[in-house]
Short mmCIF file of C-alpha atoms in Angstrom, two decimals:
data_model
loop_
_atom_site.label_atom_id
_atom_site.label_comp_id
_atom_site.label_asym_id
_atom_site.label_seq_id
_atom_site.Cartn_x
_atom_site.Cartn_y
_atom_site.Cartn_z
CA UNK A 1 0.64 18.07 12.32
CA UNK A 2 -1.44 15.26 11.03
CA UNK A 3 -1.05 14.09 7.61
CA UNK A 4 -3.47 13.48 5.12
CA UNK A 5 -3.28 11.48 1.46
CA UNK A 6 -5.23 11.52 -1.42
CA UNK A 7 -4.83 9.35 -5.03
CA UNK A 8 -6.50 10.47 -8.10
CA UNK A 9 -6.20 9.29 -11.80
CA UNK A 10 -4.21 11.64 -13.77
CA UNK A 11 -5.12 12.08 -17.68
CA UNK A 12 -2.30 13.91 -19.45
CA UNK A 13 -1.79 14.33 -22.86
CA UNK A 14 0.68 12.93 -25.01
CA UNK A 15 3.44 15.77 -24.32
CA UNK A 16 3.11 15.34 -20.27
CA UNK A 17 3.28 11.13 -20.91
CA UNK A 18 6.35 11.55 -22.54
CA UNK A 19 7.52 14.29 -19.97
CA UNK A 20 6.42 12.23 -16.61
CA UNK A 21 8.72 9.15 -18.45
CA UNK A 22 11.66 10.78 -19.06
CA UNK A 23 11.25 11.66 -15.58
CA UNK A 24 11.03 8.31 -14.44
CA UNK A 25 13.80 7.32 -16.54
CA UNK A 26 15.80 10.26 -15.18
CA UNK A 27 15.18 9.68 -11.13
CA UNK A 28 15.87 5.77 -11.77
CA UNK A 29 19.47 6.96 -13.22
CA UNK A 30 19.83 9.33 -10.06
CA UNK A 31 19.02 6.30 -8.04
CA UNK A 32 21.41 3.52 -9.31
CA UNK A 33 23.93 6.02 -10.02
CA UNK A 34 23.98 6.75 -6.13
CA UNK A 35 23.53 3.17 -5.09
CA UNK A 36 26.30 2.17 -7.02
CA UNK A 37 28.89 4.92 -5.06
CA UNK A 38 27.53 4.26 -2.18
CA UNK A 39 28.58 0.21 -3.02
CA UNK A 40 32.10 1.58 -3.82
CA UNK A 41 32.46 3.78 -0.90
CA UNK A 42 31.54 0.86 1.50
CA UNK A 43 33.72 -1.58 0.14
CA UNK A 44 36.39 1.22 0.24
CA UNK A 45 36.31 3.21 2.76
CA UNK A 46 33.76 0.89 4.80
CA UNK A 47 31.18 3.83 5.35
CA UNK A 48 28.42 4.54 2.72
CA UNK A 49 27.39 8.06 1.84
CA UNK A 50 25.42 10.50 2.97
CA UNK A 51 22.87 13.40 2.06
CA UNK A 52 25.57 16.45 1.62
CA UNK A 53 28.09 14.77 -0.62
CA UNK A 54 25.23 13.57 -3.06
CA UNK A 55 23.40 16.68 -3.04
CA UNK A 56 26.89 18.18 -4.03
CA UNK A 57 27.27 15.24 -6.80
CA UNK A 58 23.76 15.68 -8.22
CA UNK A 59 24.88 19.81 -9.03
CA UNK A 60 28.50 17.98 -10.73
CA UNK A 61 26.44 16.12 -12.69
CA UNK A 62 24.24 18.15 -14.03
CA UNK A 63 27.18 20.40 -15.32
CA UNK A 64 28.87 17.59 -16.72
CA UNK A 65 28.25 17.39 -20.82
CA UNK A 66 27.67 13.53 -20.52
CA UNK A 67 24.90 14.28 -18.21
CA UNK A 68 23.66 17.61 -18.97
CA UNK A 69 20.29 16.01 -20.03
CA UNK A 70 19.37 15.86 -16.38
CA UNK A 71 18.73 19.41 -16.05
CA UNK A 72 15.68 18.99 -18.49
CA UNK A 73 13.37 17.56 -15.45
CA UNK A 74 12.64 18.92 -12.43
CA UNK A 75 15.68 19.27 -10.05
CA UNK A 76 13.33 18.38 -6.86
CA UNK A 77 12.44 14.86 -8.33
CA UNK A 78 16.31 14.15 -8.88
CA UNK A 79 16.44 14.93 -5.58
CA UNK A 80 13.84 13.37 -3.80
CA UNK A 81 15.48 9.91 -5.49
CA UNK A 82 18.43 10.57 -3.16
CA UNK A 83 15.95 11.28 -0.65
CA UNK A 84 14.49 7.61 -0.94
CA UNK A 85 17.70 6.08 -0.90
CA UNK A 86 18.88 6.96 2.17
CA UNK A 87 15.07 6.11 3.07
CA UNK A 88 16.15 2.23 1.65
CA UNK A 89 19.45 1.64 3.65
CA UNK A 90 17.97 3.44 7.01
CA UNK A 91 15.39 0.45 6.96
CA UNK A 92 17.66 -1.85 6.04
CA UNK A 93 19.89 -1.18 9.02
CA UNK A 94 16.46 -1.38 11.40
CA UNK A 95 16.13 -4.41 9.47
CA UNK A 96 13.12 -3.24 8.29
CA UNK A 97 13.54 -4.44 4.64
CA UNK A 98 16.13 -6.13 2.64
CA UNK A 99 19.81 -4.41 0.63
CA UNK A 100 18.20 -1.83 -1.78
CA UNK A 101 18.69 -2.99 -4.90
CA UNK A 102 18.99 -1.11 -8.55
CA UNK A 103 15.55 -0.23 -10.05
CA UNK A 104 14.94 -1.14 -13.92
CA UNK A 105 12.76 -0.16 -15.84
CA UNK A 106 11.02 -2.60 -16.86
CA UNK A 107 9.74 -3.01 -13.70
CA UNK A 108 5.41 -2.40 -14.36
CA UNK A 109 5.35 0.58 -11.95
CA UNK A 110 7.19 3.51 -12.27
CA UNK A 111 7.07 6.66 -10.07
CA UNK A 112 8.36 10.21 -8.88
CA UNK A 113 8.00 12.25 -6.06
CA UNK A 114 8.13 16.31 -5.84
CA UNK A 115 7.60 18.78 -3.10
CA UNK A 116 5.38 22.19 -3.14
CA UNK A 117 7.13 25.16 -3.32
CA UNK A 118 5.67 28.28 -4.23
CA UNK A 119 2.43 26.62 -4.79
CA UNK A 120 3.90 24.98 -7.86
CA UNK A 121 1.35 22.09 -6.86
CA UNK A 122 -2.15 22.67 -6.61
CA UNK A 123 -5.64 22.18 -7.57
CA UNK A 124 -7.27 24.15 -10.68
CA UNK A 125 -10.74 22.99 -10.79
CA UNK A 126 -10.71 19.65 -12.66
CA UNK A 127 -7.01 20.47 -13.34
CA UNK A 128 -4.04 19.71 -10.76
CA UNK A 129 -1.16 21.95 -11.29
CA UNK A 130 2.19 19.84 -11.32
CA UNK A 131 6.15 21.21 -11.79
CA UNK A 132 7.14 20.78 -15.33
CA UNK A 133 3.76 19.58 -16.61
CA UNK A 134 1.71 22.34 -15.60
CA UNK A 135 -2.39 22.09 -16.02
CA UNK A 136 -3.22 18.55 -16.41
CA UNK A 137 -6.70 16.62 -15.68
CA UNK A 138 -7.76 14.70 -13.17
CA UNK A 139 -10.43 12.79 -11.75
CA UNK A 140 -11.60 14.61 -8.73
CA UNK A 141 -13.51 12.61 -6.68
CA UNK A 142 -13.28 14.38 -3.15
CA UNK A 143 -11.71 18.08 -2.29
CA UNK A 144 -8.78 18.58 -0.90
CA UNK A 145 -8.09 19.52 2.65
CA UNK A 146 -4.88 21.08 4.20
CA UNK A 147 -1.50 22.35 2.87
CA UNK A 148 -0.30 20.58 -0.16
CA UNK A 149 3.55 18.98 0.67
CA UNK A 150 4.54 16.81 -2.08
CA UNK A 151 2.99 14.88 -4.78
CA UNK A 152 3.96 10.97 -6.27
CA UNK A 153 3.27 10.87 -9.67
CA UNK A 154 2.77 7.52 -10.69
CA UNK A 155 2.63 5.24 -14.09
CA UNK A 156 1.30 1.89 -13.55
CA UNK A 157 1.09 -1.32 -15.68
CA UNK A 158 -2.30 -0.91 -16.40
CA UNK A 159 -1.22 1.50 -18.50
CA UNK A 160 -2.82 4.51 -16.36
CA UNK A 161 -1.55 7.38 -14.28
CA UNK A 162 -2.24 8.57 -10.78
CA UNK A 163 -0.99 10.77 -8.32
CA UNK A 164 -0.63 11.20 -4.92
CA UNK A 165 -0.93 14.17 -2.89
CA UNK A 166 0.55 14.38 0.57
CA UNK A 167 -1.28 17.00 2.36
CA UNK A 168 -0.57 18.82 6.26
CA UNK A 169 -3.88 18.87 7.97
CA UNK A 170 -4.20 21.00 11.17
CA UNK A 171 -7.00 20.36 12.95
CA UNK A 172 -9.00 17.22 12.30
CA UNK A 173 -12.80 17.34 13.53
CA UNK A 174 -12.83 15.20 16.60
CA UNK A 175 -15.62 12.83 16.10
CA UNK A 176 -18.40 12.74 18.51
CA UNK A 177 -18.40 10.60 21.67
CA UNK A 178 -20.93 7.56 21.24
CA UNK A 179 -19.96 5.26 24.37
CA UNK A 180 -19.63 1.97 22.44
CA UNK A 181 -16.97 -0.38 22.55
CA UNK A 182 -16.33 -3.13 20.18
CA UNK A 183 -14.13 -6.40 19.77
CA UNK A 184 -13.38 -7.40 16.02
CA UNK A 185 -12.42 -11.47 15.29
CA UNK A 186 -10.71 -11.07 11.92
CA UNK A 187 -10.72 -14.78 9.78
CA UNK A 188 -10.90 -16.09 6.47
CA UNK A 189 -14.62 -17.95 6.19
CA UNK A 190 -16.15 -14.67 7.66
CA UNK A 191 -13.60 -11.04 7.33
CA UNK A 192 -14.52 -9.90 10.93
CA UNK A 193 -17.03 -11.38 13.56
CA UNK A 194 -17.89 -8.89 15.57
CA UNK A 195 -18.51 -8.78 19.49
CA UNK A 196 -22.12 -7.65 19.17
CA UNK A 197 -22.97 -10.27 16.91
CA UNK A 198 -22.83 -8.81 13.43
CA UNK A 199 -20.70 -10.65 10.77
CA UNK A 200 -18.89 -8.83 7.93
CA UNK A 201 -18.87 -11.29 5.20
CA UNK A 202 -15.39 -12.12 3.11
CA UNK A 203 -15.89 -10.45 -0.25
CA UNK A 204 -13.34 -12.85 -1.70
CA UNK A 205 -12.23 -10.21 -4.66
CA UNK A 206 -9.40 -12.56 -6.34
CA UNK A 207 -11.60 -15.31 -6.16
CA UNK A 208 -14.86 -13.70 -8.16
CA UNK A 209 -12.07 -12.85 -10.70
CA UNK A 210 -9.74 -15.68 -10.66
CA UNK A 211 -11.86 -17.62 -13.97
CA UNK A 212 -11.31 -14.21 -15.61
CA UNK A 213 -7.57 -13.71 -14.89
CA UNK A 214 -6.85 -17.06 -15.76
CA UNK A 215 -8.30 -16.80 -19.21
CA UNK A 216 -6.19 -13.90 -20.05
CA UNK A 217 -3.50 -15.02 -18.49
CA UNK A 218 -3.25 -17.94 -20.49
CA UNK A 219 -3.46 -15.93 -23.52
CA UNK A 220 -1.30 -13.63 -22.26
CA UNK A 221 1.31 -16.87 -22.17
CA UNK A 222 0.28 -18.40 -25.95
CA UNK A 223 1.66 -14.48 -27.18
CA UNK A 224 4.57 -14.47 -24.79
CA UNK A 225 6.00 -17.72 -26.14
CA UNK A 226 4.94 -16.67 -29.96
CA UNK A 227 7.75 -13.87 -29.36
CA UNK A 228 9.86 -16.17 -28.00
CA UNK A 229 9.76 -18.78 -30.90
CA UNK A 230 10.16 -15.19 -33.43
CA UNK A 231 12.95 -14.13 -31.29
CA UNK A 232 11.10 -10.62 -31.05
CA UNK A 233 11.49 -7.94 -28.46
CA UNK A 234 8.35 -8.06 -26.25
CA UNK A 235 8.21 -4.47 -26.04
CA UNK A 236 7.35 -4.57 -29.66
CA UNK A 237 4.92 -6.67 -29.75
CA UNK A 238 1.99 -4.63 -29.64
CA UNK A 239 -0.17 -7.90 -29.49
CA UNK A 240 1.80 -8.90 -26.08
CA UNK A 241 1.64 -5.26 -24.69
CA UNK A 242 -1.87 -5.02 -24.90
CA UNK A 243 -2.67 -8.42 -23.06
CA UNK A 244 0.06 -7.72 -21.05
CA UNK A 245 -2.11 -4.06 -19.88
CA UNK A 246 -5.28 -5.62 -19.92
CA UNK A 247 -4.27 -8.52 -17.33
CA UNK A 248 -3.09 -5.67 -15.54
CA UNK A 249 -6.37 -3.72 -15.12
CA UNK A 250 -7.85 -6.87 -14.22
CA UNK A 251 -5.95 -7.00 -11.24
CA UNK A 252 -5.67 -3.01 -10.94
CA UNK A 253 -9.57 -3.65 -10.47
CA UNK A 254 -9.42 -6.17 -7.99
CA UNK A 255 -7.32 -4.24 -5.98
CA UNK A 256 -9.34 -1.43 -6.04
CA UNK A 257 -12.30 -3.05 -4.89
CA UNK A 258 -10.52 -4.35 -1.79
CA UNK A 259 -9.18 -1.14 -1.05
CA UNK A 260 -12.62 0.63 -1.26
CA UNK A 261 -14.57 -1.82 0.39
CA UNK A 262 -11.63 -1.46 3.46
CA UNK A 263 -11.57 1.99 3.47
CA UNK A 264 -15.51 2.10 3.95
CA UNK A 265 -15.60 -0.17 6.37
CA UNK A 266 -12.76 1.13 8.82
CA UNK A 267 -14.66 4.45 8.87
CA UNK A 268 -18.19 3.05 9.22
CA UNK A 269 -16.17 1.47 12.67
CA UNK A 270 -14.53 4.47 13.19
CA UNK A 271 -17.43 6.50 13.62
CA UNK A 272 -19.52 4.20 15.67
CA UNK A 273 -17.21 3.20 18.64
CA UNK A 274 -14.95 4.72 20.36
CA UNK A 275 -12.91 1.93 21.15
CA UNK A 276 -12.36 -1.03 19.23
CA UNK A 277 -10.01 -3.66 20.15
CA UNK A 278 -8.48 -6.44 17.77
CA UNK A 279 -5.48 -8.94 18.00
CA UNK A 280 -1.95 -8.49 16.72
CA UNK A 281 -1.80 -11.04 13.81
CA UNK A 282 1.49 -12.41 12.48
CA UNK A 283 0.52 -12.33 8.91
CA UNK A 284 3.95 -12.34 7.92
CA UNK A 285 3.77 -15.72 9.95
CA UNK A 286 0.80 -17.02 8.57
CA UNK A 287 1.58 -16.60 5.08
CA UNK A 288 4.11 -18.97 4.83
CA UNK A 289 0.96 -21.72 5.09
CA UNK A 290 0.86 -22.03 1.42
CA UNK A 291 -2.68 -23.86 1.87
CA UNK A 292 -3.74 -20.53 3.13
CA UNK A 293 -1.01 -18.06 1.52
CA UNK A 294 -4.21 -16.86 -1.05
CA UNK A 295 -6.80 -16.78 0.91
CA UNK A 296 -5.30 -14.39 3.53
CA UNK A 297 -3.49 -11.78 1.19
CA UNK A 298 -6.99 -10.99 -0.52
CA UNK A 299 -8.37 -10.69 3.08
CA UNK A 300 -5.90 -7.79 3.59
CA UNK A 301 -5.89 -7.86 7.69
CA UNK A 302 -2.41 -5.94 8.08
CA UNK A 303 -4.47 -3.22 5.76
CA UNK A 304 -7.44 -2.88 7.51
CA UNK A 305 -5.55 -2.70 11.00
CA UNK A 306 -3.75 -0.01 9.48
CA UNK A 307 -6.59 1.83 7.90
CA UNK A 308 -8.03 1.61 11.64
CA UNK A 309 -4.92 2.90 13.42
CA UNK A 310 -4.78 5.76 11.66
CA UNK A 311 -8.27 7.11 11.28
CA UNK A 312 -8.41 6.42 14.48
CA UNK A 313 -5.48 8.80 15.51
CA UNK A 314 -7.15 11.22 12.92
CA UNK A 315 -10.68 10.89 14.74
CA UNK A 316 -10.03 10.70 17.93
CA UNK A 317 -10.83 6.98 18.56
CA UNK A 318 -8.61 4.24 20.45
CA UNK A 319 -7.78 1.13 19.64
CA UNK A 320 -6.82 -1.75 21.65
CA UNK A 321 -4.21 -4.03 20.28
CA UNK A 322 -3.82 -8.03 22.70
CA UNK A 323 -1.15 -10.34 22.00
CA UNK A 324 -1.26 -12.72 18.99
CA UNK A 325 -0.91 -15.56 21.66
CA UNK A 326 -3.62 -14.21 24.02
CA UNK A 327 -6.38 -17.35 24.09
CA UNK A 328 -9.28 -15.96 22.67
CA UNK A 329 -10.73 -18.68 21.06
CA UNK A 330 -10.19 -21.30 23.79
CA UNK A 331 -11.32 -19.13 26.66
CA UNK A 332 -15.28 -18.75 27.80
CA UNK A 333 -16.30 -15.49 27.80
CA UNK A 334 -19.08 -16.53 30.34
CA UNK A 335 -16.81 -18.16 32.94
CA UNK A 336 -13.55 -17.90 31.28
CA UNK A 337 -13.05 -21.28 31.61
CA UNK A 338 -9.87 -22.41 28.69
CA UNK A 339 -11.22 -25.22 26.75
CA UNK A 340 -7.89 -25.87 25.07
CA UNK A 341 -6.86 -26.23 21.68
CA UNK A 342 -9.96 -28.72 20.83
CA UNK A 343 -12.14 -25.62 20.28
CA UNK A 344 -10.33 -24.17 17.41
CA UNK A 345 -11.39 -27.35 15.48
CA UNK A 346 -15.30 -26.90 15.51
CA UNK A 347 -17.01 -23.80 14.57
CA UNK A 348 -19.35 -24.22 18.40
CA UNK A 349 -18.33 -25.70 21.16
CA UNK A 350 -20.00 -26.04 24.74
CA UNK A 351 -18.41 -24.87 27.73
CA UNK A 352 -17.75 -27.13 30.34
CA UNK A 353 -17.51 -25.47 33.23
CA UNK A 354 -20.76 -23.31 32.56
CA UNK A 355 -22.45 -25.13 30.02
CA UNK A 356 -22.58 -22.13 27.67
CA UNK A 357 -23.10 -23.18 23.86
CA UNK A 358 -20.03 -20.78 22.23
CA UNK A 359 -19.64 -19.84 19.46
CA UNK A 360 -15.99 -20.04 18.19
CA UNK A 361 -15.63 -16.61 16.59
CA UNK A 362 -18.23 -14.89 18.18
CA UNK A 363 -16.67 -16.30 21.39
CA UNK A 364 -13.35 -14.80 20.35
CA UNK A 365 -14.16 -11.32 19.44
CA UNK A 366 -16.14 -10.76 23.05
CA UNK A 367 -12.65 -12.50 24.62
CA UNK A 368 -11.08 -9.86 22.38
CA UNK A 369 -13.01 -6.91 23.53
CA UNK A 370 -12.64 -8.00 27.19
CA UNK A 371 -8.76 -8.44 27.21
CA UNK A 372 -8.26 -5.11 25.07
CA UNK A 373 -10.32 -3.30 27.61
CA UNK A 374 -8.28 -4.68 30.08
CA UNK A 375 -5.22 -3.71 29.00
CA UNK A 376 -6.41 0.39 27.87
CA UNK A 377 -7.35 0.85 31.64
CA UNK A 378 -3.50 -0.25 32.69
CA UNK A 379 -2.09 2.02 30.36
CA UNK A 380 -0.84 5.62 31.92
#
């Protein structure tokens, strides 16, 4: 079945905040305690380890008096860290990230994971129910649908808490048929040209906050080298901490103004075509232009593509996907005539072959829509 996930922001009182760290504090043990072995074993014996023999060592060390304190959180968190180790070295043999490495905790975002059973996780009105912390509040802005499976509660460096519910859905509503197609340009000066003309402007989020930042940023740096020259911990320096959380909100904001405004406008796409095609950017690629690097990562393509995939999967939609180093730009979409690479200097160019005055974006996304038509009708 389908799955569904929603955030909210948590609000717990001073008990649960002290509860939900020691958690943290707890699963990041679990987690370098097992990375560690599983270091020993492979320089030893040359194979790592695997989920039985931890499970086994997690119940040994709870019975242990050195470690007894682990028995005071709940046992499905400890366990779910396991869980996400194995998670780490499976993509790192894919080659799908790099060697896990030990989490600390002073790392700005801290988080734990736990799974429903016996409906030991659900929603009370403006309350979510959580293991261990029972009733606490919560921001509900939208119900939730489906079977509850897990929940990630998180602590970020903002200084707030969310969670994240995991949820089975079994039937999503299959959106109604509305016979349009669509081809989507994404870039930088514009976010998206579209194939039937309309532009989606580039909110530029960092940028309408980047004065901002860097004013607190800089103050943030006067306090941090004030501690230095005291030779005091930072972490009590109340004056650091609390520029430290309110640079973080800054950019806690930002981000959550990209992720809203890419959230509504995958779904308003969603809902009015039923097939929209797009090309398979190399961000990973591009960011390595460092004249660019900035101006990209607030775009957030490999986001929105992903937002698009999967409400599309959800909805019923398709989505056609060409090859990063399909011509769209250079082709005419009247004659399909290739101009080569000249056009992708000049925002218009005119065909020669036809005569057509092109557009270079607008050009693109209708090359887009073509090719990614193309290639849905050769699929089986």
């Amino acid at each position: 079945m389908p799955h569904k996930a929603y955030k909210f922001r948590i609000y717990p009182n001073k008990d649960q905040q002290a509860f939900i760290h020691q958690t943290h504090g707890h699963c990041r043990f679990v987690y370098n305690h097992f990375l560690a072995l599983w270091n020993t074993s492979y320089k030893e014996e040359g194979k790592g380890l695997n989920r039985s023999i931890m499970s086994k060592m997690l119940t040994k060390l709870k019975k242990q008096d050195d470690t007894a304190w682990l028995r005071n959180v709940d046992s499905v968190a400890l366990q779910a860290s396991y869980e996400h180790l194995i998670d780490a070295f499976n993509r790192f043999f894919q080659k799908q990230n790099n060697y896990p490495r030990f989490k600390s905790k002073k790392n700005p975002v801290q988080s734990y994971t736990t799974k429903n059973t016996n409906n030991n996780i659900a929603i009370v009105g403006n309350h979510i129910k959580l293991p261990k912390l029972g009733l606490v509040k919560f921001a509900k802005s939208c119900e939730v649908e489906g079977r509850i499976l897990r929940a990630t509660i998180k602590y970020n460096a903002s200084g707030h808490f969310y969670v994240s519910i995991a949820c089975e859905v079994p039937d999503f509503k299959t959106l109604p048929k509305t016979n349009k197609t669509i081809g989507i340009d994404l870039g930088i000066t514009d976010f998206a040209m579209l194939s039937d003309g309309r532009k989606v402007e580039n909110q530029r989020f960092t940028a309408k906050m980047e004065q901002k930042l860097k004013r607190e940023q800089r103050k943030l740096s006067r306090r941090y080298e004030q501690a230095k020259k005291e030779k005091r911990d930072l972490r009590d320096c109340m004056n650091y901490q609390k520029q430290r959380r309110k640079v973080a909100r800054l950019r806690e904001r930002v981000a959550f103004q990209r992720e809203d405004f890419l959230n509504k406008l995958s779904t308003e796409l969603i809902r009015q075509y039923d097939v929209i095609c797009l090309e398979d950017l190399n961000t990973k690629g591009l960011l390595k232009n460092h004249k660019l690097a900035k101006a990209i990562s607030d775009v957030s393509w490999s986001s929105f593509v992903q937002k698009l995939m999967y409400k599309a999967t959800w909805y019923g939609r398709k989505i056609g996907k060409i090859s990063r180093f399909y011509p769209s730009s250079q082709l005419c979409h009247v004659c399909g005539h290739q101009d080569g690479k000249k056009s992708l200097d000049i925002r218009e160019w005119v065909c020669p072959s036809c005569g057509t005055v092109l557009d270079r974006d607008l050009n693109a996304s209708r090359n887009i829509l073509a090719e990614g038509l193309t290639l849905l009708t050769q699929q089986p």
